[in-house]
CSV table of C-alpha atoms in Angstrom, one decimal:
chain,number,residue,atom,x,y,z
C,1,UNK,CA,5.9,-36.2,0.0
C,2,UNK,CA,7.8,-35.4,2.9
C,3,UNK,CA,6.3,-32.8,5.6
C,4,UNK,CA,8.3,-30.0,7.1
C,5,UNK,CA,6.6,-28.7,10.2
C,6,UNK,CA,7.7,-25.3,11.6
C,7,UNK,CA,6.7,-22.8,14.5
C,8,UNK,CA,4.6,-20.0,13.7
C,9,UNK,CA,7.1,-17.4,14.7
C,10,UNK,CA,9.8,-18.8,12.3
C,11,UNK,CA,6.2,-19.1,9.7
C,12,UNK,CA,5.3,-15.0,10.2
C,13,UNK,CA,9.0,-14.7,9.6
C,14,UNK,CA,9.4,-16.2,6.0
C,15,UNK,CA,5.7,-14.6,5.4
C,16,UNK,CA,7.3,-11.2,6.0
C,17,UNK,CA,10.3,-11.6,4.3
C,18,UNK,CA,8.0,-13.1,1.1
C,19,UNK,CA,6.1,-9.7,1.8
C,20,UNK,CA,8.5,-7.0,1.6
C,21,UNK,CA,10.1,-8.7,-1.4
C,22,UNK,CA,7.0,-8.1,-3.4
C,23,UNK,CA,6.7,-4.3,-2.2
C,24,UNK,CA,10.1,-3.4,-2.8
C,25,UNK,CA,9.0,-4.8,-6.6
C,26,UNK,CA,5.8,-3.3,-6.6
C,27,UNK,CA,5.0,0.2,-8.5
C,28,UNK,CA,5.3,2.1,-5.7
C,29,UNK,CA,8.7,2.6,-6.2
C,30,UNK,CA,9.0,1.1,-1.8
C,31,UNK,CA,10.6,4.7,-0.4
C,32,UNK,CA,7.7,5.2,2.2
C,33,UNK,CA,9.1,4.2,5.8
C,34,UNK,CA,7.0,1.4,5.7
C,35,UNK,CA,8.7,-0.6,2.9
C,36,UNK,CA,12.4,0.2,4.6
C,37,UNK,CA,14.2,-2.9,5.0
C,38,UNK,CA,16.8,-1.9,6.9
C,39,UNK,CA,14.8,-1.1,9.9
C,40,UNK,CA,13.9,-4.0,12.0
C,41,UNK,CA,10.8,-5.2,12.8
C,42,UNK,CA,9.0,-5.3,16.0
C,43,UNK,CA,6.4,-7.9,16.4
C,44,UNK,CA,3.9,-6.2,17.9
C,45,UNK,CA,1.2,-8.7,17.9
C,46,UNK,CA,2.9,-11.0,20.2
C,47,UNK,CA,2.0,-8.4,23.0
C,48,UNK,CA,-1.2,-8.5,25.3
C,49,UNK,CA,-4.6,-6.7,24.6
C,50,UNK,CA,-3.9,-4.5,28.0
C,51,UNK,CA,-0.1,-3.7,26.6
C,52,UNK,CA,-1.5,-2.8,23.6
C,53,UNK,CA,-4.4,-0.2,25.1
C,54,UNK,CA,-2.2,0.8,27.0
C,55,UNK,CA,0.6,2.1,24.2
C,56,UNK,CA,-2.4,3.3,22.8
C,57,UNK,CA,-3.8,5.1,25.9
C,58,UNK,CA,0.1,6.5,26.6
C,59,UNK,CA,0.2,8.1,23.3
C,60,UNK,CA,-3.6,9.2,23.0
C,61,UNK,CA,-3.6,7.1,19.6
C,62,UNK,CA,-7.5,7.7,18.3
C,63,UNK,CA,-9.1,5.3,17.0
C,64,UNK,CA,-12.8,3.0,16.8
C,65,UNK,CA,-14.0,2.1,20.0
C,66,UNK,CA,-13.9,-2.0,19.6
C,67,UNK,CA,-11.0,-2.6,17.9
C,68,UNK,CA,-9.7,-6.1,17.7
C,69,UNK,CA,-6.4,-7.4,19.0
C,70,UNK,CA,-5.1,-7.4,15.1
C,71,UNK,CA,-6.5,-4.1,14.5
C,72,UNK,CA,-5.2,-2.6,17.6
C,73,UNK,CA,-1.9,-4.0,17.1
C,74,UNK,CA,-2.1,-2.8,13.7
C,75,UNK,CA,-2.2,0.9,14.7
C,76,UNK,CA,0.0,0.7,17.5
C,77,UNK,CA,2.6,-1.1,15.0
C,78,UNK,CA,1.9,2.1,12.8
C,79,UNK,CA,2.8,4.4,15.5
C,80,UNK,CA,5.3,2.9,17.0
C,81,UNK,CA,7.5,3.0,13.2
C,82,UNK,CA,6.5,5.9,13.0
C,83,UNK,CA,8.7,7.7,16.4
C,84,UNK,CA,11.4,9.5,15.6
C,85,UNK,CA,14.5,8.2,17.2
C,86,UNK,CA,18.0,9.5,18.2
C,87,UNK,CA,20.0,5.9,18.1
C,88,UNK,CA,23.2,7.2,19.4
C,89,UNK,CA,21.6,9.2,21.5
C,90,UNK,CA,19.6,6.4,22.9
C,91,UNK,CA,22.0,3.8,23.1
C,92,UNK,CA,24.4,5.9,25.2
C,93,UNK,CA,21.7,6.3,26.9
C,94,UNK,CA,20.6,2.9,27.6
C,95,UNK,CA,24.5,1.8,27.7
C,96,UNK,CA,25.3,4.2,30.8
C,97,UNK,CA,22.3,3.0,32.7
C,98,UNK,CA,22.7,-0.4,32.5
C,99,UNK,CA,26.0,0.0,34.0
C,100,UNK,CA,25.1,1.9,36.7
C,101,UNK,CA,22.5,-0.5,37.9
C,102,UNK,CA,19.4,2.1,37.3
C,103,UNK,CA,16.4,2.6,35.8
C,104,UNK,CA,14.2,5.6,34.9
C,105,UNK,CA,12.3,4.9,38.2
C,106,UNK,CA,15.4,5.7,39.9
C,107,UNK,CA,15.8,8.9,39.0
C,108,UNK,CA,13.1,10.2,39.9
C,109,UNK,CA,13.3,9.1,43.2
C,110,UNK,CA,16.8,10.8,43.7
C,111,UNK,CA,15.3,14.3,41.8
C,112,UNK,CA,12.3,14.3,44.7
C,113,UNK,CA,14.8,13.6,47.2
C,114,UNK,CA,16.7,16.4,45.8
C,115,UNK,CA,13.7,19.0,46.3
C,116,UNK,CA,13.4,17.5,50.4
């Protein structure tokens, strides 16, 4: 028998695509926004311990004191689906300040500037 080796990204990948296959032909009937396949996924657990308590800490998520990296990413994965988002609104958004070479930190230099 021959051995096919691969990453664990491109592993988690096929897991999650085997995963949402069986929930969209589950009883559930897969219209919660959690079984949505057309919304991509963001792997939250590749982020660090700190990033995640500090998504956490931004957004005043509650939860257990002593949460583990999976159970933390867990929740913040949770929330983070969970924003309501303007995509045009946001990519315009994004789009224009790209091109103008800024970023959020700028402008709030220039608006306390403005106040002097």
């Amino acid at each position: 028998v021959r051995h096919l080796y691969i990453c664990d990204f491109h592993k988690n990948f096929i897991q999650s695509v085997r995963n949402k296959r069986k929930r969209k032909t589950s009883d559930d009937g897969g219209d919660s926004p959690e079984h949505d396949t057309d919304v991509p996924e963001v792997d939250l657990f590749q982020l660090q311990v700190n990033t995640l308590r500090r998504y956490k800490r931004h957004y005043k998520l509650q939860t257990r004191p002593g949460l583990n990296k999976a159970q933390l990413a867990e929740t913040v994965s949770r929330h983070f689906r969970n924003i309501p988002v303007n995509e045009k609104e946001t990519l315009a958004y994004f789009i224009y300040m790209v091109k103008n070479n800024k970023s959020r930190l700028d402008q709030k230099s220039e608006s306390s500037k403005q106040l002097d």
